[in-house]
């Protein structure tokens, strides 16, 4: 299972999945190496959850194969459950159960120990809440508990579907802190997210999914480099004559230009805004310009360029 010195822990091979009206995942292949943290990014309906659930064994591909540390669901489901931890966007707990009891219940499936439960309580910062009823926890605390339950068996690979969706910024940071700790302990992380910030904070590799296919795959820096742009200039015009737009489109060293006539707003992806701006301002003319701003290019900008859609749309 080693490739170029790295061990492949998850291998998705030519996986295809169709629903009656949607071709959700299209002949997709993906390898994830031990210790990697990978974010699956994409807009609604891109196929992220379907792919993740096939990796989790909750759905089955129409064709293709999935290997988890060399194992397949058909033969080795029990072993896979031992080495794979799951945390869902929303976890329902039985009523009238306390935090410690919830962890104990799930720990029993894996022959876990009390020491492991205490370790998890520390990791998810719920030691002081161990006797509280789960129903009385805040959304963030409940999400941390779900994460703790998902990793009780010390899994090698942890899959998370939108781990911090719906949480306030503080609770989100807490989840990120836990995930960063797990990463430090050597776990492999695969998560789906709508939040670029989450991907940037936790993952060294980003896989962009769109309409069931991988559109881009690599470290964020590499993705930005491939598109030869590091900054974006956003502008709004008072005059949107075709002649003016054509003049702007011909600017040198612009890797992407888009102008929306109905909003009079435009964007340009450039390597260095300071180099482009003098020429841009000269061409546009002060009287034609309502506003402009330059800022670093983000993954969302890149995503709009590739797909015409926002990551969170
Ligand atoms: P989101 O970010 O909204 O969760 P996603 O990228 O996770 O989106 P999926 O949930 O995998 O996307 O859905 C991919 C496509 O497959 C969508 O068009 C969705 O409507 C469709 N789909 C998903 N599950 C089913 C199902 N059980 N039956 C029919 N269609 C489905």
Tab-separated table of C-alpha atoms and ligand atoms in Angstrom:
chain	number	residue	atom	x	y	z
A	1	UNK	CA	0.000	0.000	0.000
A	2	UNK	CA	2.987	2.342	-0.082
A	3	UNK	CA	3.371	4.791	-2.906
A	4	UNK	CA	6.398	7.045	-3.254
A	5	UNK	CA	7.276	6.316	0.360
A	6	UNK	CA	3.842	7.249	1.671
A	7	UNK	CA	1.243	4.790	2.840
A	8	UNK	CA	-2.137	4.950	1.151
A	9	UNK	CA	-4.810	4.687	3.847
A	10	UNK	CA	-7.835	5.341	1.656
A	11	UNK	CA	-8.189	4.530	-1.995
A	12	UNK	CA	-11.303	5.378	-4.002
A	13	UNK	CA	-11.063	3.725	-7.400
A	14	UNK	CA	-13.329	4.675	-10.313
A	15	UNK	CA	-16.347	5.068	-8.071
A	16	UNK	CA	-19.631	5.916	-9.714
A	17	UNK	CA	-23.023	6.589	-8.133
A	18	UNK	CA	-26.274	7.511	-9.833
A	19	UNK	CA	-29.582	8.426	-8.237
A	20	UNK	CA	-32.738	8.310	-10.378
A	21	UNK	CA	-32.404	11.945	-11.374
A	22	UNK	CA	-28.785	12.776	-10.585
A	23	UNK	CA	-25.398	11.373	-11.489
A	24	UNK	CA	-23.992	12.236	-8.064
A	25	UNK	CA	-20.426	10.834	-8.296
A	26	UNK	CA	-18.783	10.315	-11.662
A	27	UNK	CA	-16.058	7.710	-12.035
A	28	UNK	CA	-14.090	9.327	-9.254
A	29	UNK	CA	-10.672	8.234	-8.006
A	30	UNK	CA	-8.878	9.585	-4.962
A	31	UNK	CA	-5.979	8.430	-2.793
A	32	UNK	CA	-5.413	9.653	0.721
A	33	UNK	CA	-2.159	9.032	2.533
A	34	UNK	CA	-1.632	8.254	6.199
A	35	UNK	CA	-1.453	11.381	8.351
A	36	UNK	CA	-2.892	13.680	5.687
A	37	UNK	CA	-5.659	16.183	6.418
A	38	UNK	CA	-7.872	16.587	3.401
A	39	UNK	CA	-10.836	18.899	2.862
A	40	UNK	CA	-13.544	18.018	0.368
A	41	UNK	CA	-14.924	21.344	-0.783
A	42	UNK	CA	-17.759	22.048	-3.122
A	43	UNK	CA	-21.109	23.794	-3.422
A	44	UNK	CA	-24.456	22.215	-2.518
A	45	UNK	CA	-25.096	19.098	-4.537
A	46	UNK	CA	-21.469	18.614	-5.610
A	47	UNK	CA	-21.512	15.024	-4.320
A	48	UNK	CA	-19.464	15.468	-1.136
A	49	UNK	CA	-21.841	13.688	1.231
A	50	UNK	CA	-22.542	10.886	-1.237
A	51	UNK	CA	-18.806	10.276	-1.640
A	52	UNK	CA	-18.176	10.449	2.101
A	53	UNK	CA	-21.056	8.101	2.854
A	54	UNK	CA	-19.731	5.555	0.355
A	55	UNK	CA	-16.343	5.750	2.092
A	56	UNK	CA	-18.152	5.296	5.402
A	57	UNK	CA	-20.003	2.242	4.091
A	58	UNK	CA	-23.418	3.901	4.517
A	59	UNK	CA	-24.075	3.922	0.766
A	60	UNK	CA	-22.700	1.652	-1.915
A	61	UNK	CA	-21.152	2.594	-5.260
A	62	UNK	CA	-22.862	1.409	-8.451
A	63	UNK	CA	-19.390	0.592	-9.702
A	64	UNK	CA	-15.801	1.046	-8.623
A	65	UNK	CA	-14.095	0.095	-5.374
A	66	UNK	CA	-13.140	1.629	-2.084
A	67	UNK	CA	-10.239	0.346	0.015
A	68	UNK	CA	-9.683	1.466	3.585
A	69	UNK	CA	-6.176	0.516	4.624
A	70	UNK	CA	-6.455	-2.185	1.990
A	71	UNK	CA	-9.776	-3.499	3.357
A	72	UNK	CA	-13.199	-3.562	1.680
A	73	UNK	CA	-16.707	-3.472	3.155
A	74	UNK	CA	-17.754	-6.754	1.600
A	75	UNK	CA	-15.132	-8.700	3.540
A	76	UNK	CA	-13.824	-6.629	6.404
A	77	UNK	CA	-16.541	-4.324	7.696
A	78	UNK	CA	-15.782	-5.039	11.371
A	79	UNK	CA	-12.102	-4.256	10.960
A	80	UNK	CA	-12.928	-1.096	9.027
A	81	UNK	CA	-15.231	0.121	11.830
A	82	UNK	CA	-12.308	-0.247	14.211
A	83	UNK	CA	-10.024	1.945	12.202
A	84	UNK	CA	-12.514	4.527	10.979
A	85	UNK	CA	-14.082	7.216	13.148
A	86	UNK	CA	-17.148	9.155	12.028
A	87	UNK	CA	-18.693	12.410	13.114
A	88	UNK	CA	-21.873	13.620	11.502
A	89	UNK	CA	-23.299	17.063	10.981
A	90	UNK	CA	-26.095	16.267	13.391
A	91	UNK	CA	-26.114	13.466	15.918
A	92	UNK	CA	-29.227	12.444	17.822
A	93	UNK	CA	-28.696	11.098	21.304
A	94	UNK	CA	-31.103	8.996	23.340
A	95	UNK	CA	-33.207	11.086	25.735
A	96	UNK	CA	-32.197	11.246	29.401
A	97	UNK	CA	-28.667	10.098	28.888
A	98	UNK	CA	-25.710	11.719	30.593
A	99	UNK	CA	-22.458	12.660	28.873
A	100	UNK	CA	-20.397	9.931	30.532
A	101	UNK	CA	-23.092	7.311	29.858
A	102	UNK	CA	-23.231	8.268	26.179
A	103	UNK	CA	-19.488	7.763	25.854
A	104	UNK	CA	-19.684	4.530	27.864
A	105	UNK	CA	-22.427	3.182	25.609
A	106	UNK	CA	-20.398	3.687	22.447
A	107	UNK	CA	-17.146	2.671	24.114
A	108	UNK	CA	-18.708	-0.711	24.934
A	109	UNK	CA	-19.060	-1.472	21.196
A	110	UNK	CA	-15.305	-1.308	20.861
A	111	UNK	CA	-14.312	-2.822	24.181
A	112	UNK	CA	-13.076	0.606	25.292
A	113	UNK	CA	-11.778	1.421	28.760
A	114	UNK	CA	-12.765	4.005	31.384
A	115	UNK	CA	-9.311	5.558	30.938
A	116	UNK	CA	-10.084	6.161	27.252
A	117	UNK	CA	-13.419	7.781	28.151
A	118	UNK	CA	-11.648	10.132	30.578
A	119	UNK	CA	-9.060	10.926	27.886
A	120	UNK	CA	-11.843	11.778	25.428
A	121	UNK	CA	-13.641	13.954	27.997
A	122	UNK	CA	-10.419	15.943	28.396
A	123	UNK	CA	-9.911	16.236	24.649
A	124	UNK	CA	-13.441	17.528	24.078
A	125	UNK	CA	-13.329	19.736	27.203
A	126	UNK	CA	-16.365	18.092	28.772
A	127	UNK	CA	-14.785	16.572	31.893
A	128	UNK	CA	-16.740	18.944	34.103
A	129	UNK	CA	-19.939	18.152	32.235
A	130	UNK	CA	-19.586	14.398	32.450
A	131	UNK	CA	-22.678	14.016	34.659
A	132	UNK	CA	-24.806	16.523	32.756
A	133	UNK	CA	-27.744	15.340	30.677
A	134	UNK	CA	-26.916	15.465	26.976
A	135	UNK	CA	-30.220	17.289	26.400
A	136	UNK	CA	-28.947	20.164	28.520
A	137	UNK	CA	-25.729	20.683	26.545
A	138	UNK	CA	-25.262	23.619	24.184
A	139	UNK	CA	-25.088	22.957	20.433
A	140	UNK	CA	-21.301	23.288	20.498
A	141	UNK	CA	-20.923	20.935	23.475
A	142	UNK	CA	-23.170	18.372	21.809
A	143	UNK	CA	-21.129	18.579	18.639
A	144	UNK	CA	-17.946	18.026	20.664
A	145	UNK	CA	-19.549	15.017	22.316
A	146	UNK	CA	-20.504	13.596	18.900
A	147	UNK	CA	-16.899	14.025	17.796
A	148	UNK	CA	-15.658	12.354	21.001
A	149	UNK	CA	-17.984	9.396	20.427
A	150	UNK	CA	-16.825	9.127	16.832
A	151	UNK	CA	-13.207	8.667	17.848
A	152	UNK	CA	-13.591	6.565	20.953
A	153	UNK	CA	-11.854	3.548	19.391
A	154	UNK	CA	-8.745	5.621	18.495
A	155	UNK	CA	-9.364	5.377	14.765
A	156	UNK	CA	-6.569	5.809	12.255
A	157	UNK	CA	-8.785	7.739	9.878
A	158	UNK	CA	-11.473	10.222	10.885
A	159	UNK	CA	-14.254	11.321	8.536
A	160	UNK	CA	-16.227	14.426	9.310
A	161	UNK	CA	-19.213	15.761	7.404
A	162	UNK	CA	-19.405	19.504	7.918
A	163	UNK	CA	-18.097	19.269	11.482
A	164	UNK	CA	-18.767	22.853	12.473
A	165	UNK	CA	-21.802	23.824	10.405
A	166	UNK	CA	-24.322	25.822	12.415
A	167	UNK	CA	-21.948	26.521	15.291
A	168	UNK	CA	-21.061	29.975	16.541
A	169	UNK	CA	-17.461	31.139	15.959
A	170	UNK	CA	-16.315	30.188	19.461
A	171	UNK	CA	-17.788	26.678	19.276
A	172	UNK	CA	-16.334	26.304	15.790
A	173	UNK	CA	-12.847	27.187	17.085
A	174	UNK	CA	-13.238	24.567	19.834
A	175	UNK	CA	-14.025	21.887	17.241
A	176	UNK	CA	-11.020	23.024	15.186
A	177	UNK	CA	-8.814	22.834	18.279
A	178	UNK	CA	-9.905	19.219	18.854
A	179	UNK	CA	-9.306	18.340	15.222
A	180	UNK	CA	-5.876	19.976	15.308
A	181	UNK	CA	-5.043	17.869	18.401
A	182	UNK	CA	-6.153	14.707	16.597
A	183	UNK	CA	-4.013	15.682	13.654
A	184	UNK	CA	-1.008	16.145	15.917
A	185	UNK	CA	-1.623	12.654	17.273
A	186	UNK	CA	-1.166	11.342	13.733
A	187	UNK	CA	-4.790	10.753	12.660
A	188	UNK	CA	-5.729	11.056	9.022
A	189	UNK	CA	-8.594	13.530	8.584
A	190	UNK	CA	-11.065	13.760	5.739
A	191	UNK	CA	-13.738	16.400	6.098
A	192	UNK	CA	-16.384	18.033	3.979
A	193	UNK	CA	-16.964	21.705	4.453
A	194	UNK	CA	-18.463	24.828	2.963
A	195	UNK	CA	-16.054	26.979	4.918
A	196	UNK	CA	-12.812	27.823	3.179
A	197	UNK	CA	-11.473	29.048	6.467
A	198	UNK	CA	-12.022	25.608	7.967
A	199	UNK	CA	-10.225	23.951	5.071
A	200	UNK	CA	-7.356	26.433	5.231
A	201	UNK	CA	-6.992	26.116	8.999
A	202	UNK	CA	-7.033	22.329	9.243
A	203	UNK	CA	-6.121	20.785	5.924
A	204	UNK	CA	-2.930	20.737	3.954
A	205	UNK	CA	-4.697	19.315	0.917
A	206	UNK	CA	-7.850	20.532	-0.733
A	207	UNK	CA	-10.000	18.517	-3.107
A	208	UNK	CA	-12.579	20.594	-4.952
A	209	UNK	CA	-15.629	18.635	-6.030
A	210	UNK	CA	-18.125	19.900	-8.581
A	211	UNK	CA	-20.948	17.981	-10.241
A	212	UNK	CA	-19.566	14.666	-9.009
A	213	UNK	CA	-16.041	15.193	-10.327
A	214	UNK	CA	-12.752	16.395	-8.889
A	215	UNK	CA	-12.067	19.830	-10.287
A	216	UNK	CA	-8.852	20.547	-8.408
A	217	UNK	CA	-6.678	18.690	-5.921
A	218	UNK	CA	-3.625	19.863	-4.044
A	219	UNK	CA	-2.258	22.143	-1.350
A	220	UNK	CA	-3.969	25.523	-1.287
A	221	UNK	CA	-0.780	27.334	-2.309
A	222	UNK	CA	-0.387	25.033	-5.291
A	223	UNK	CA	-3.997	25.577	-6.357
A	224	UNK	CA	-3.494	29.319	-6.246
A	225	UNK	CA	-0.121	29.026	-8.027
A	226	UNK	CA	-1.582	26.920	-10.812
A	227	UNK	CA	-3.899	29.766	-11.568
A	228	UNK	CA	-0.972	32.184	-11.544
A	229	UNK	CA	-2.798	34.664	-9.391
A	230	UNK	CA	-2.398	35.754	-5.825
A	231	UNK	CA	-4.508	38.858	-5.645
A	232	UNK	CA	-7.887	40.026	-6.778
A	233	UNK	CA	-8.966	43.500	-7.817
A	234	UNK	CA	-12.668	44.161	-7.423
A	235	UNK	CA	-14.122	47.245	-9.039
A	236	UNK	CA	-17.392	48.983	-9.780
A	237	UNK	CA	-17.873	51.232	-12.792
A	238	UNK	CA	-20.094	54.245	-13.411
A	239	UNK	CA	-19.720	53.792	-17.150
A	240	UNK	CA	-20.193	50.292	-18.519
A	241	UNK	CA	-19.757	50.928	-22.212
A	242	UNK	CA	-18.603	47.962	-24.265
A	243	UNK	CA	-15.587	49.989	-25.416
A	244	UNK	CA	-14.419	50.551	-21.848
A	245	UNK	CA	-14.905	46.885	-20.881
A	246	UNK	CA	-12.996	45.782	-23.973
A	247	UNK	CA	-10.140	48.107	-22.998
A	248	UNK	CA	-9.996	46.624	-19.514
A	249	UNK	CA	-10.153	43.063	-20.817
A	250	UNK	CA	-6.959	43.705	-22.732
A	251	UNK	CA	-4.962	44.588	-19.616
A	252	UNK	CA	-1.712	42.670	-19.357
A	253	UNK	CA	-0.935	40.162	-16.612
A	254	UNK	CA	-4.580	39.482	-15.764
A	255	UNK	CA	-5.283	35.744	-15.499
A	256	UNK	CA	-9.051	36.099	-15.118
A	257	UNK	CA	-11.426	38.929	-15.950
A	258	UNK	CA	-15.149	38.992	-15.320
A	259	UNK	CA	-17.587	41.871	-15.571
A	260	UNK	CA	-21.229	41.684	-14.538
A	261	UNK	CA	-23.218	44.180	-16.562
A	262	UNK	CA	-26.281	44.160	-14.346
A	263	UNK	CA	-24.329	45.067	-11.194
A	264	UNK	CA	-21.563	47.041	-12.980
A	265	UNK	CA	-19.096	45.101	-10.836
A	266	UNK	CA	-15.978	43.387	-12.098
A	267	UNK	CA	-13.128	41.226	-10.850
A	268	UNK	CA	-9.613	40.594	-12.110
A	269	UNK	CA	-7.225	37.923	-10.833
A	270	UNK	CA	-3.673	39.199	-10.906
A	271	UNK	CA	-0.306	38.182	-9.588
A	272	UNK	CA	0.509	41.544	-8.057
A	273	UNK	CA	-2.171	44.231	-7.790
A	274	UNK	CA	0.383	46.998	-7.292
A	275	UNK	CA	1.818	46.302	-10.753
A	276	UNK	CA	-1.571	46.302	-12.518
A	277	UNK	CA	-3.367	49.130	-10.753
A	278	UNK	CA	-1.630	52.130	-12.412
A	279	UNK	CA	-2.472	50.819	-15.893
A	280	UNK	CA	-5.998	49.863	-14.786
A	281	UNK	CA	-6.690	53.339	-13.360
A	282	UNK	CA	-5.308	55.024	-16.472
A	283	UNK	CA	-7.490	52.924	-18.778
A	284	UNK	CA	-10.648	53.247	-16.742
A	285	UNK	CA	-10.453	56.998	-16.131
A	286	UNK	CA	-11.332	58.515	-12.757
A	287	UNK	CA	-14.752	59.733	-13.940
A	288	UNK	CA	-15.806	56.167	-14.907
A	289	UNK	CA	-14.800	54.459	-11.694
A	290	UNK	CA	-17.111	54.192	-8.709
A	291	UNK	CA	-14.855	52.106	-6.439
A	292	UNK	CA	-12.070	49.541	-6.416
A	293	UNK	CA	-10.261	47.375	-3.890
A	294	UNK	CA	-7.443	44.849	-3.970
A	295	UNK	CA	-7.081	41.887	-1.619
A	296	UNK	CA	-5.449	38.432	-1.510
A	297	UNK	CA	-7.152	35.791	-3.670
A	298	UNK	CA	-9.059	33.148	-1.715
A	299	UNK	CA	-10.179	29.666	-2.558
A	300	UNK	CA	-13.703	30.990	-3.051
A	301	UNK	CA	-12.489	33.408	-5.757
A	302	UNK	CA	-10.762	30.520	-7.474
A	303	UNK	CA	-13.864	28.454	-7.154
A	304	UNK	CA	-16.020	31.111	-8.784
A	305	UNK	CA	-13.515	31.270	-11.616
A	306	UNK	CA	-13.669	27.496	-12.128
A	307	UNK	CA	-17.394	26.984	-11.741
A	308	UNK	CA	-19.178	30.303	-11.796
A	309	UNK	CA	-20.549	29.497	-8.341
A	310	UNK	CA	-19.717	30.300	-4.749
A	311	UNK	CA	-18.554	27.516	-2.443
A	312	UNK	CA	-21.417	28.157	-0.065
A	313	UNK	CA	-24.080	28.382	-2.760
B	1	LIG	P1	-24.378	19.615	0.360
B	1	LIG	O1	-23.211	20.499	0.505
B	1	LIG	O2	-25.646	20.360	0.077
B	1	LIG	O3	-24.508	18.602	1.461
B	1	LIG	P2	-23.171	17.609	-1.338
B	1	LIG	O4	-22.001	18.091	-2.103
B	1	LIG	O5	-22.897	16.859	-0.084
B	1	LIG	O6	-24.149	18.819	-1.025
B	1	LIG	P3	-24.743	15.335	-2.080
B	1	LIG	O7	-25.590	15.400	-0.845
B	1	LIG	O8	-23.747	14.253	-2.182
B	1	LIG	O9	-24.021	16.741	-2.331
B	1	LIG	O10	-25.727	15.265	-3.332
B	1	LIG	C1	-25.274	15.133	-4.678
B	1	LIG	C2	-26.484	15.056	-5.601
B	1	LIG	O11	-27.163	13.817	-5.409
B	1	LIG	C3	-27.517	16.141	-5.319
B	1	LIG	O12	-28.056	16.550	-6.556
B	1	LIG	C4	-28.550	15.433	-4.471
B	1	LIG	O13	-29.825	16.023	-4.658
B	1	LIG	C5	-28.504	14.028	-5.012
B	1	LIG	N1	-28.829	13.029	-3.984
B	1	LIG	C6	-28.147	12.816	-2.834
B	1	LIG	N2	-28.693	11.784	-2.138
B	1	LIG	C7	-29.753	11.355	-2.876
B	1	LIG	C8	-30.727	10.305	-2.701
B	1	LIG	N3	-30.710	9.505	-1.636
B	1	LIG	N4	-31.657	10.170	-3.666
B	1	LIG	C9	-31.678	10.957	-4.752
B	1	LIG	N5	-30.793	11.942	-4.989
B	1	LIG	C10	-29.840	12.140	-4.054
